[in-house]
Amino acid sequence: MKHFNVRFQPEGRSVTIHQGATLLEAAGQAGITLTSPCGGAGRCGKCKLKLLPSGKEVLACQCTVEHEMEVVVPDQSRLGRQQILQHGVGRAMPLEPLVRKVFVPGGWAGLEAFCNALSKTAGVCLHTDFTDAQRNALEAAGRAAAGGATAVLFETPCAEHDKTKSCFRLAGIEPDDTTALLYGVAVDIGTTTVVATLIDLKTGKTAGVAACGNPQARYGADVISRIHVASTDAGAITLQQAILGGLDKLIGQAAASANIPRTAIYEVVAAGNTTMNHLL
């Protein structure tokens, strides 16, 4: 199958895509989300592009790639020019993250010794039923942290105790004291827009916010259009990959705005309407 280069202006982004693909597909591959309320059926007429050098207007969802192309994307054809609400009215909530970090000083002769020291330091019920792969990874991390290490613990259900005692599972061992780096992300997945809020899980304070148009919108502006696309397995996967790619980008932006590494984010909570949740 032949492939051709498509260049989008004014960004100057170029993608290589197979012959017969639509310009709407090429734009999505280039990271440009076009307005397409009809989901690419050619009915709404809102995904217009200009072909260069002729200046001819075409619908991105109907124009196929048959040769090398260069196009201009007008502002009115772009999704995401709308204002996105990133802040709202909050209220006091108890801070109860599912993850916690505990620094354990000193060196240890193996994973069992580390877990024993951790149990004494943290004073929690610790589950240690590791798989071979988990045990090997944790052993390797422990050997790299002879001068002290931070245990990453995730809360887990436990039949041995009532709710008066927390039970945790050891999820990771990090060299040195990294207890100051403990973050989570709360995501609001709207049909039109997506907002990711970075939360400091030690204080509950907002550390950063990032927002964008919902990248699924190129496949339909409303819930019904996306349900139609998701009625096939391939369509459902396409929509899921679109929102996952959008979340990955937003989480990176939020982490960069707070000047923290992405590896300091341990928990993500997402909320949306029923369709958005299922597509995620």
PDB file of C-alpha atoms in Angstrom:
ATOM      1  CA  MET A   1       0.000   0.000   0.000  1.00  0.00           C
ATOM      2  CA  LYS A   2       1.281   3.441  -0.911  1.00  0.00           C
ATOM      3  CA  HIS A   3       1.853   6.115   1.723  1.00  0.00           C
ATOM      4  CA  PHE A   4       1.939   9.871   1.229  1.00  0.00           C
ATOM      5  CA  ASN A   5       3.079  12.879   3.222  1.00  0.00           C
ATOM      6  CA  VAL A   6       0.485  15.428   4.387  1.00  0.00           C
ATOM      7  CA  ARG A   7       1.647  18.793   5.744  1.00  0.00           C
ATOM      8  CA  PHE A   8      -0.645  20.946   7.901  1.00  0.00           C
ATOM      9  CA  GLN A   9      -0.298  24.720   8.070  1.00  0.00           C
ATOM     10  CA  PRO A  10       0.213  27.008   9.910  1.00  0.00           C
ATOM     11  CA  GLU A  11       1.786  24.542  12.370  1.00  0.00           C
ATOM     12  CA  GLY A  12       4.019  23.002   9.739  1.00  0.00           C
ATOM     13  CA  ARG A  13       3.283  19.505  11.084  1.00  0.00           C
ATOM     14  CA  SER A  14       3.754  16.607   8.691  1.00  0.00           C
ATOM     15  CA  VAL A  15       2.480  13.034   8.849  1.00  0.00           C
ATOM     16  CA  THR A  16       2.815  10.032   6.576  1.00  0.00           C
ATOM     17  CA  ILE A  17      -0.433   8.156   6.041  1.00  0.00           C
ATOM     18  CA  HIS A  18      -1.708   5.395   3.765  1.00  0.00           C
ATOM     19  CA  GLN A  19      -3.416   6.084   0.454  1.00  0.00           C
ATOM     20  CA  GLY A  20      -7.183   6.441   0.792  1.00  0.00           C
ATOM     21  CA  ALA A  21      -7.143   7.800   4.339  1.00  0.00           C
ATOM     22  CA  THR A  22      -9.132  10.974   4.896  1.00  0.00           C
ATOM     23  CA  LEU A  23      -7.622  14.306   5.812  1.00  0.00           C
ATOM     24  CA  LEU A  24      -9.627  14.056   9.042  1.00  0.00           C
ATOM     25  CA  GLU A  25      -7.667  10.898   9.918  1.00  0.00           C
ATOM     26  CA  ALA A  26      -4.403  12.544   8.899  1.00  0.00           C
ATOM     27  CA  ALA A  27      -5.149  15.592  11.069  1.00  0.00           C
ATOM     28  CA  GLY A  28      -5.823  13.358  14.066  1.00  0.00           C
ATOM     29  CA  GLN A  29      -2.534  11.555  13.491  1.00  0.00           C
ATOM     30  CA  ALA A  30      -0.827  14.949  13.431  1.00  0.00           C
ATOM     31  CA  GLY A  31      -2.391  15.868  16.782  1.00  0.00           C
ATOM     32  CA  ILE A  32      -4.788  18.411  15.268  1.00  0.00           C
ATOM     33  CA  THR A  33      -8.400  17.983  16.371  1.00  0.00           C
ATOM     34  CA  LEU A  34     -10.908  19.237  13.837  1.00  0.00           C
ATOM     35  CA  THR A  35     -14.521  20.165  14.505  1.00  0.00           C
ATOM     36  CA  SER A  36     -16.632  17.262  13.251  1.00  0.00           C
ATOM     37  CA  PRO A  37     -20.039  17.171  14.991  1.00  0.00           C
ATOM     38  CA  CYS A  38     -21.399  14.621  12.484  1.00  0.00           C
ATOM     39  CA  GLY A  39     -18.574  12.191  13.235  1.00  0.00           C
ATOM     40  CA  GLY A  40     -17.121  12.315   9.727  1.00  0.00           C
ATOM     41  CA  ALA A  41     -20.340  11.622   7.834  1.00  0.00           C
ATOM     42  CA  GLY A  42     -19.939  14.743   5.688  1.00  0.00           C
ATOM     43  CA  ARG A  43     -23.205  16.318   6.808  1.00  0.00           C
ATOM     44  CA  CYS A  44     -22.195  19.199   9.085  1.00  0.00           C
ATOM     45  CA  GLY A  45     -19.648  20.855   6.792  1.00  0.00           C
ATOM     46  CA  LYS A  46     -17.559  22.117   9.717  1.00  0.00           C
ATOM     47  CA  CYS A  47     -14.232  20.375   9.013  1.00  0.00           C
ATOM     48  CA  LYS A  48     -13.289  22.505   6.019  1.00  0.00           C
ATOM     49  CA  LEU A  49      -9.644  22.753   4.991  1.00  0.00           C
ATOM     50  CA  LYS A  50      -7.910  24.675   2.208  1.00  0.00           C
ATOM     51  CA  LEU A  51      -5.736  22.799  -0.242  1.00  0.00           C
ATOM     52  CA  LEU A  52      -2.458  24.402  -1.254  1.00  0.00           C
ATOM     53  CA  PRO A  53      -1.524  25.926  -3.600  1.00  0.00           C
ATOM     54  CA  SER A  54      -5.005  26.122  -5.176  1.00  0.00           C
ATOM     55  CA  GLY A  55      -6.861  27.408  -2.079  1.00  0.00           C
ATOM     56  CA  LYS A  56      -9.748  25.043  -2.834  1.00  0.00           C
ATOM     57  CA  GLU A  57     -11.949  24.262   0.200  1.00  0.00           C
ATOM     58  CA  VAL A  58     -12.663  20.603   0.972  1.00  0.00           C
ATOM     59  CA  LEU A  59     -14.248  18.677   3.816  1.00  0.00           C
ATOM     60  CA  ALA A  60     -11.514  16.860   5.713  1.00  0.00           C
ATOM     61  CA  CYS A  61     -13.778  13.875   6.372  1.00  0.00           C
ATOM     62  CA  GLN A  62     -14.536  13.404   2.678  1.00  0.00           C
ATOM     63  CA  CYS A  63     -11.254  14.290   0.980  1.00  0.00           C
ATOM     64  CA  THR A  64      -8.923  11.291   0.686  1.00  0.00           C
ATOM     65  CA  VAL A  65      -5.157  11.270   0.437  1.00  0.00           C
ATOM     66  CA  GLU A  66      -4.115  10.149  -3.047  1.00  0.00           C
ATOM     67  CA  HIS A  67      -0.804  12.058  -3.351  1.00  0.00           C
ATOM     68  CA  GLU A  68       1.503  14.386  -1.392  1.00  0.00           C
ATOM     69  CA  MET A  69      -0.597  17.198   0.064  1.00  0.00           C
ATOM     70  CA  GLU A  70      -0.295  20.502   1.913  1.00  0.00           C
ATOM     71  CA  VAL A  71      -3.354  22.024   3.591  1.00  0.00           C
ATOM     72  CA  VAL A  72      -4.284  24.995   5.742  1.00  0.00           C
ATOM     73  CA  VAL A  73      -6.461  24.489   8.824  1.00  0.00           C
ATOM     74  CA  PRO A  74      -8.703  27.555   9.443  1.00  0.00           C
ATOM     75  CA  ASP A  75      -9.428  28.543  13.048  1.00  0.00           C
ATOM     76  CA  GLN A  76     -13.155  27.877  12.617  1.00  0.00           C
ATOM     77  CA  SER A  77     -12.419  24.249  11.747  1.00  0.00           C
ATOM     78  CA  ARG A  78     -10.482  23.597  14.943  1.00  0.00           C
ATOM     79  CA  LEU A  79     -11.899  22.103  18.092  1.00  0.00           C
ATOM     80  CA  GLY A  80     -10.804  23.539  21.425  1.00  0.00           C
ATOM     81  CA  ARG A  81     -10.939  27.263  20.735  1.00  0.00           C
ATOM     82  CA  GLN A  82     -13.672  27.480  23.380  1.00  0.00           C
ATOM     83  CA  GLN A  83     -12.959  28.557  26.959  1.00  0.00           C
ATOM     84  CA  ILE A  84     -12.435  25.566  29.256  1.00  0.00           C
ATOM     85  CA  LEU A  85     -13.482  25.873  32.894  1.00  0.00           C
ATOM     86  CA  GLN A  86     -10.486  24.721  34.933  1.00  0.00           C
ATOM     87  CA  HIS A  87     -11.465  25.888  38.421  1.00  0.00           C
ATOM     88  CA  GLY A  88     -14.651  25.587  40.422  1.00  0.00           C
ATOM     89  CA  VAL A  89     -16.037  25.831  43.939  1.00  0.00           C
ATOM     90  CA  GLY A  90     -14.445  23.338  46.309  1.00  0.00           C
ATOM     91  CA  ARG A  91     -15.212  22.157  49.820  1.00  0.00           C
ATOM     92  CA  ALA A  92     -13.210  20.580  52.619  1.00  0.00           C
ATOM     93  CA  MET A  93     -12.751  16.839  52.149  1.00  0.00           C
ATOM     94  CA  PRO A  94     -10.871  14.268  54.233  1.00  0.00           C
ATOM     95  CA  LEU A  95      -7.528  13.390  52.645  1.00  0.00           C
ATOM     96  CA  GLU A  96      -7.561   9.603  52.239  1.00  0.00           C
ATOM     97  CA  PRO A  97      -5.260   8.566  49.373  1.00  0.00           C
ATOM     98  CA  LEU A  98      -4.910   4.862  48.618  1.00  0.00           C
ATOM     99  CA  VAL A  99      -1.130   5.255  48.427  1.00  0.00           C
ATOM    100  CA  ARG A 100       1.387   6.259  51.053  1.00  0.00           C
ATOM    101  CA  LYS A 101       5.192   6.362  51.289  1.00  0.00           C
ATOM    102  CA  VAL A 102       7.406   5.382  54.206  1.00  0.00           C
ATOM    103  CA  PHE A 103      11.154   5.951  54.434  1.00  0.00           C
ATOM    104  CA  VAL A 104      13.096   3.033  55.945  1.00  0.00           C
ATOM    105  CA  PRO A 105      16.683   3.933  56.932  1.00  0.00           C
ATOM    106  CA  GLY A 106      19.667   1.573  56.766  1.00  0.00           C
ATOM    107  CA  GLY A 107      20.554  -1.420  54.610  1.00  0.00           C
ATOM    108  CA  TRP A 108      18.998  -4.915  54.571  1.00  0.00           C
ATOM    109  CA  ALA A 109      19.974  -8.430  53.663  1.00  0.00           C
ATOM    110  CA  GLY A 110      17.144  -9.195  51.279  1.00  0.00           C
ATOM    111  CA  LEU A 111      13.508  -8.351  50.743  1.00  0.00           C
ATOM    112  CA  GLU A 112      12.222 -10.120  53.855  1.00  0.00           C
ATOM    113  CA  ALA A 113      14.490  -8.031  56.094  1.00  0.00           C
ATOM    114  CA  PHE A 114      13.306  -4.867  54.358  1.00  0.00           C
ATOM    115  CA  CYS A 115       9.653  -5.843  54.866  1.00  0.00           C
ATOM    116  CA  ASN A 116      10.269  -6.581  58.537  1.00  0.00           C
ATOM    117  CA  ALA A 117      11.928  -3.185  59.015  1.00  0.00           C
ATOM    118  CA  LEU A 118       9.102  -1.535  57.082  1.00  0.00           C
ATOM    119  CA  SER A 119       6.392  -3.153  59.214  1.00  0.00           C
ATOM    120  CA  LYS A 120       8.051  -1.881  62.380  1.00  0.00           C
ATOM    121  CA  THR A 121       8.575   1.617  60.974  1.00  0.00           C
ATOM    122  CA  ALA A 122       5.092   2.042  59.477  1.00  0.00           C
ATOM    123  CA  GLY A 123       3.103   0.078  62.061  1.00  0.00           C
ATOM    124  CA  VAL A 124       0.722  -1.374  59.448  1.00  0.00           C
ATOM    125  CA  CYS A 125      -0.453  -4.770  58.293  1.00  0.00           C
ATOM    126  CA  LEU A 126       1.802  -5.515  55.309  1.00  0.00           C
ATOM    127  CA  HIS A 127       0.922  -8.082  52.635  1.00  0.00           C
ATOM    128  CA  THR A 128       3.983  -9.847  51.226  1.00  0.00           C
ATOM    129  CA  ASP A 129       2.500 -12.443  48.837  1.00  0.00           C
ATOM    130  CA  PHE A 130       4.602 -11.394  45.854  1.00  0.00           C
ATOM    131  CA  THR A 131       4.814 -13.073  42.471  1.00  0.00           C
ATOM    132  CA  ASP A 132       8.290 -14.144  41.343  1.00  0.00           C
ATOM    133  CA  ALA A 133       8.499 -11.160  38.977  1.00  0.00           C
ATOM    134  CA  GLN A 134       7.471  -8.726  41.703  1.00  0.00           C
ATOM    135  CA  ARG A 135       9.910 -10.244  44.174  1.00  0.00           C
ATOM    136  CA  ASN A 136      12.801 -10.007  41.696  1.00  0.00           C
ATOM    137  CA  ALA A 137      12.001  -6.369  40.892  1.00  0.00           C
ATOM    138  CA  LEU A 138      11.735  -5.405  44.548  1.00  0.00           C
ATOM    139  CA  GLU A 139      14.938  -7.272  45.439  1.00  0.00           C
ATOM    140  CA  ALA A 140      16.794  -5.399  42.691  1.00  0.00           C
ATOM    141  CA  ALA A 141      15.419  -2.056  43.879  1.00  0.00           C
ATOM    142  CA  GLY A 142      16.406  -2.836  47.454  1.00  0.00           C
ATOM    143  CA  ARG A 143      19.984  -3.680  46.455  1.00  0.00           C
ATOM    144  CA  ALA A 144      20.239  -0.284  44.756  1.00  0.00           C
ATOM    145  CA  ALA A 145      19.225   1.513  47.944  1.00  0.00           C
ATOM    146  CA  ALA A 146      21.735   0.420  50.545  1.00  0.00           C
ATOM    147  CA  GLY A 147      21.694   3.755  52.366  1.00  0.00           C
ATOM    148  CA  GLY A 148      17.957   3.831  52.967  1.00  0.00           C
ATOM    149  CA  ALA A 149      14.884   3.545  50.770  1.00  0.00           C
ATOM    150  CA  THR A 150      11.283   4.652  50.471  1.00  0.00           C
ATOM    151  CA  ALA A 151       8.547   2.041  50.351  1.00  0.00           C
ATOM    152  CA  VAL A 152       5.541   2.777  48.139  1.00  0.00           C
ATOM    153  CA  LEU A 153       2.464   1.247  49.752  1.00  0.00           C
ATOM    154  CA  PHE A 154      -1.027   0.811  48.308  1.00  0.00           C
ATOM    155  CA  GLU A 155      -3.979   0.238  50.585  1.00  0.00           C
ATOM    156  CA  THR A 156      -5.601  -3.146  50.038  1.00  0.00           C
ATOM    157  CA  PRO A 157      -8.634  -4.997  51.457  1.00  0.00           C
ATOM    158  CA  CYS A 158      -7.740  -7.366  54.291  1.00  0.00           C
ATOM    159  CA  ALA A 159      -9.908  -9.975  55.987  1.00  0.00           C
ATOM    160  CA  GLU A 160      -7.529 -10.291  58.944  1.00  0.00           C
ATOM    161  CA  HIS A 161      -8.406  -6.919  60.477  1.00  0.00           C
ATOM    162  CA  ASP A 162     -11.409  -4.680  60.885  1.00  0.00           C
ATOM    163  CA  LYS A 163     -11.401  -1.087  59.669  1.00  0.00           C
ATOM    164  CA  THR A 164      -9.421   0.092  62.691  1.00  0.00           C
ATOM    165  CA  LYS A 165      -6.150  -0.980  61.076  1.00  0.00           C
ATOM    166  CA  SER A 166      -4.984  -0.215  57.557  1.00  0.00           C
ATOM    167  CA  CYS A 167      -3.566  -2.993  55.395  1.00  0.00           C
ATOM    168  CA  PHE A 168      -1.101  -2.276  52.599  1.00  0.00           C
ATOM    169  CA  ARG A 169       0.718  -3.988  49.774  1.00  0.00           C
ATOM    170  CA  LEU A 170       4.321  -3.108  48.908  1.00  0.00           C
ATOM    171  CA  ALA A 171       4.230  -1.788  45.335  1.00  0.00           C
ATOM    172  CA  GLY A 172       7.736  -0.389  44.985  1.00  0.00           C
ATOM    173  CA  ILE A 173      11.044   0.495  46.595  1.00  0.00           C
ATOM    174  CA  GLU A 174      12.684   3.812  45.680  1.00  0.00           C
ATOM    175  CA  PRO A 175      16.284   4.744  46.539  1.00  0.00           C
ATOM    176  CA  ASP A 176      16.731   7.452  49.182  1.00  0.00           C
ATOM    177  CA  ASP A 177      13.948   9.467  50.814  1.00  0.00           C
ATOM    178  CA  THR A 178      11.261  10.311  48.211  1.00  0.00           C
ATOM    179  CA  THR A 179       8.388  10.780  50.639  1.00  0.00           C
ATOM    180  CA  ALA A 180       8.051  14.437  49.596  1.00  0.00           C
ATOM    181  CA  LEU A 181       7.027  13.353  46.095  1.00  0.00           C
ATOM    182  CA  LEU A 182       3.524  11.924  46.408  1.00  0.00           C
ATOM    183  CA  TYR A 183       0.939  13.100  43.879  1.00  0.00           C
ATOM    184  CA  GLY A 184      -2.312  12.036  42.279  1.00  0.00           C
ATOM    185  CA  VAL A 185      -4.405  13.295  39.390  1.00  0.00           C
ATOM    186  CA  ALA A 186      -8.161  13.945  39.338  1.00  0.00           C
ATOM    187  CA  VAL A 187      -9.596  13.966  35.815  1.00  0.00           C
ATOM    188  CA  ASP A 188     -12.942  15.367  34.646  1.00  0.00           C
ATOM    189  CA  ILE A 189     -13.737  13.757  31.284  1.00  0.00           C
ATOM    190  CA  GLY A 190     -16.435  15.817  29.606  1.00  0.00           C
ATOM    191  CA  THR A 191     -17.923  15.114  26.221  1.00  0.00           C
ATOM    192  CA  THR A 192     -16.399  18.341  24.910  1.00  0.00           C
ATOM    193  CA  THR A 193     -13.475  19.109  27.235  1.00  0.00           C
ATOM    194  CA  VAL A 194     -11.117  17.293  29.604  1.00  0.00           C
ATOM    195  CA  VAL A 195      -9.477  18.788  32.710  1.00  0.00           C
ATOM    196  CA  ALA A 196      -6.701  17.130  34.746  1.00  0.00           C
ATOM    197  CA  THR A 197      -5.891  18.465  38.217  1.00  0.00           C
ATOM    198  CA  LEU A 198      -2.622  17.494  39.902  1.00  0.00           C
ATOM    199  CA  ILE A 199      -3.052  17.015  43.661  1.00  0.00           C
ATOM    200  CA  ASP A 200      -0.391  16.880  46.357  1.00  0.00           C
ATOM    201  CA  LEU A 201      -1.516  13.778  48.271  1.00  0.00           C
ATOM    202  CA  LYS A 202       0.306  14.933  51.415  1.00  0.00           C
ATOM    203  CA  THR A 203      -1.578  18.233  51.724  1.00  0.00           C
ATOM    204  CA  GLY A 204      -4.575  17.910  49.404  1.00  0.00           C
ATOM    205  CA  LYS A 205      -3.592  21.128  47.651  1.00  0.00           C
ATOM    206  CA  THR A 206      -3.747  21.649  43.887  1.00  0.00           C
ATOM    207  CA  ALA A 207      -0.279  21.611  42.346  1.00  0.00           C
ATOM    208  CA  GLY A 208      -1.189  22.082  38.685  1.00  0.00           C
ATOM    209  CA  VAL A 209      -4.025  22.048  36.142  1.00  0.00           C
ATOM    210  CA  ALA A 210      -4.107  21.175  32.434  1.00  0.00           C
ATOM    211  CA  ALA A 211      -7.048  21.117  30.030  1.00  0.00           C
ATOM    212  CA  CYS A 212      -7.855  20.371  26.400  1.00  0.00           C
ATOM    213  CA  GLY A 213     -10.727  19.559  24.088  1.00  0.00           C
ATOM    214  CA  ASN A 214     -11.805  15.914  24.264  1.00  0.00           C
ATOM    215  CA  PRO A 215      -9.803  14.270  21.440  1.00  0.00           C
ATOM    216  CA  GLN A 216     -12.706  11.891  20.797  1.00  0.00           C
ATOM    217  CA  ALA A 217     -14.641  14.850  19.363  1.00  0.00           C
ATOM    218  CA  ARG A 218     -13.098  14.296  15.946  1.00  0.00           C
ATOM    219  CA  TYR A 219     -15.256  11.150  15.762  1.00  0.00           C
ATOM    220  CA  GLY A 220     -18.464  12.937  16.760  1.00  0.00           C
ATOM    221  CA  ALA A 221     -19.399  15.974  18.835  1.00  0.00           C
ATOM    222  CA  ASP A 222     -22.071  14.326  20.968  1.00  0.00           C
ATOM    223  CA  VAL A 223     -22.547  11.159  22.993  1.00  0.00           C
ATOM    224  CA  ILE A 224     -24.834   9.507  20.442  1.00  0.00           C
ATOM    225  CA  SER A 225     -22.275   9.910  17.638  1.00  0.00           C
ATOM    226  CA  ARG A 226     -19.583   8.292  19.765  1.00  0.00           C
ATOM    227  CA  ILE A 227     -21.846   5.437  20.804  1.00  0.00           C
ATOM    228  CA  HIS A 228     -22.381   4.800  17.090  1.00  0.00           C
ATOM    229  CA  VAL A 229     -18.622   4.763  16.455  1.00  0.00           C
ATOM    230  CA  ALA A 230     -18.079   2.487  19.472  1.00  0.00           C
ATOM    231  CA  SER A 231     -20.648  -0.042  18.208  1.00  0.00           C
ATOM    232  CA  THR A 232     -17.772  -1.899  16.513  1.00  0.00           C
ATOM    233  CA  ASP A 233     -14.737  -3.292  18.319  1.00  0.00           C
ATOM    234  CA  ALA A 234     -12.376  -1.254  16.164  1.00  0.00           C
ATOM    235  CA  GLY A 235     -14.340   1.938  16.841  1.00  0.00           C
ATOM    236  CA  ALA A 236     -14.378   1.343  20.595  1.00  0.00           C
ATOM    237  CA  ILE A 237     -10.602   0.816  20.620  1.00  0.00           C
ATOM    238  CA  THR A 238     -10.086   3.960  18.536  1.00  0.00           C
ATOM    239  CA  LEU A 239     -12.114   6.073  20.970  1.00  0.00           C
ATOM    240  CA  GLN A 240     -10.355   4.582  23.989  1.00  0.00           C
ATOM    241  CA  GLN A 241      -6.929   5.243  22.498  1.00  0.00           C
ATOM    242  CA  ALA A 242      -7.963   8.821  21.731  1.00  0.00           C
ATOM    243  CA  ILE A 243      -8.894   9.625  25.338  1.00  0.00           C
ATOM    244  CA  LEU A 244      -5.880   7.749  26.749  1.00  0.00           C
ATOM    245  CA  GLY A 245      -3.590   9.777  24.503  1.00  0.00           C
ATOM    246  CA  GLY A 246      -5.273  12.971  25.661  1.00  0.00           C
ATOM    247  CA  LEU A 247      -4.914  12.035  29.333  1.00  0.00           C
ATOM    248  CA  ASP A 248      -1.261  11.131  28.852  1.00  0.00           C
ATOM    249  CA  LYS A 249      -0.615  14.561  27.353  1.00  0.00           C
ATOM    250  CA  LEU A 250      -2.507  16.412  30.108  1.00  0.00           C
ATOM    251  CA  ILE A 251      -0.782  14.514  32.914  1.00  0.00           C
ATOM    252  CA  GLY A 252       2.581  15.412  31.380  1.00  0.00           C
ATOM    253  CA  GLN A 253       1.586  19.078  31.127  1.00  0.00           C
ATOM    254  CA  ALA A 254       0.335  19.187  34.733  1.00  0.00           C
ATOM    255  CA  ALA A 255       3.525  17.541  36.009  1.00  0.00           C
ATOM    256  CA  ALA A 256       5.681  19.976  34.027  1.00  0.00           C
ATOM    257  CA  SER A 257       3.754  22.971  35.379  1.00  0.00           C
ATOM    258  CA  ALA A 258       4.458  21.790  38.941  1.00  0.00           C
ATOM    259  CA  ASN A 259       8.084  20.951  38.076  1.00  0.00           C
ATOM    260  CA  ILE A 260       7.771  17.342  39.267  1.00  0.00           C
ATOM    261  CA  PRO A 261       8.652  14.089  37.489  1.00  0.00           C
ATOM    262  CA  ARG A 262       5.742  12.052  36.132  1.00  0.00           C
ATOM    263  CA  THR A 263       7.037   9.155  38.227  1.00  0.00           C
ATOM    264  CA  ALA A 264       5.881  11.048  41.337  1.00  0.00           C
ATOM    265  CA  ILE A 265       2.235  10.468  40.297  1.00  0.00           C
ATOM    266  CA  TYR A 266       0.847   7.291  41.841  1.00  0.00           C
ATOM    267  CA  GLU A 267      -2.924   7.539  41.660  1.00  0.00           C
ATOM    268  CA  VAL A 268      -5.452   8.692  39.055  1.00  0.00           C
ATOM    269  CA  VAL A 269      -9.193   9.136  39.563  1.00  0.00           C
ATOM    270  CA  ALA A 270     -11.406   9.846  36.537  1.00  0.00           C
ATOM    271  CA  ALA A 271     -15.039  10.933  36.433  1.00  0.00           C
ATOM    272  CA  GLY A 272     -17.410  11.485  33.530  1.00  0.00           C
ATOM    273  CA  ASN A 273     -20.836  10.614  32.245  1.00  0.00           C
ATOM    274  CA  THR A 274     -21.688   6.957  31.679  1.00  0.00           C
ATOM    275  CA  THR A 275     -20.568   6.932  28.035  1.00  0.00           C
ATOM    276  CA  MET A 276     -17.271   8.692  28.749  1.00  0.00           C
ATOM    277  CA  ASN A 277     -16.543   6.224  31.570  1.00  0.00           C
ATOM    278  CA  HIS A 278     -17.237   3.196  29.365  1.00  0.00           C
ATOM    279  CA  LEU A 279     -15.116   4.563  26.510  1.00  0.00           C
ATOM    280  CA  LEU A 280     -12.244   5.123  28.926  1.00  0.00           C
TER     281      LEU A 280
END
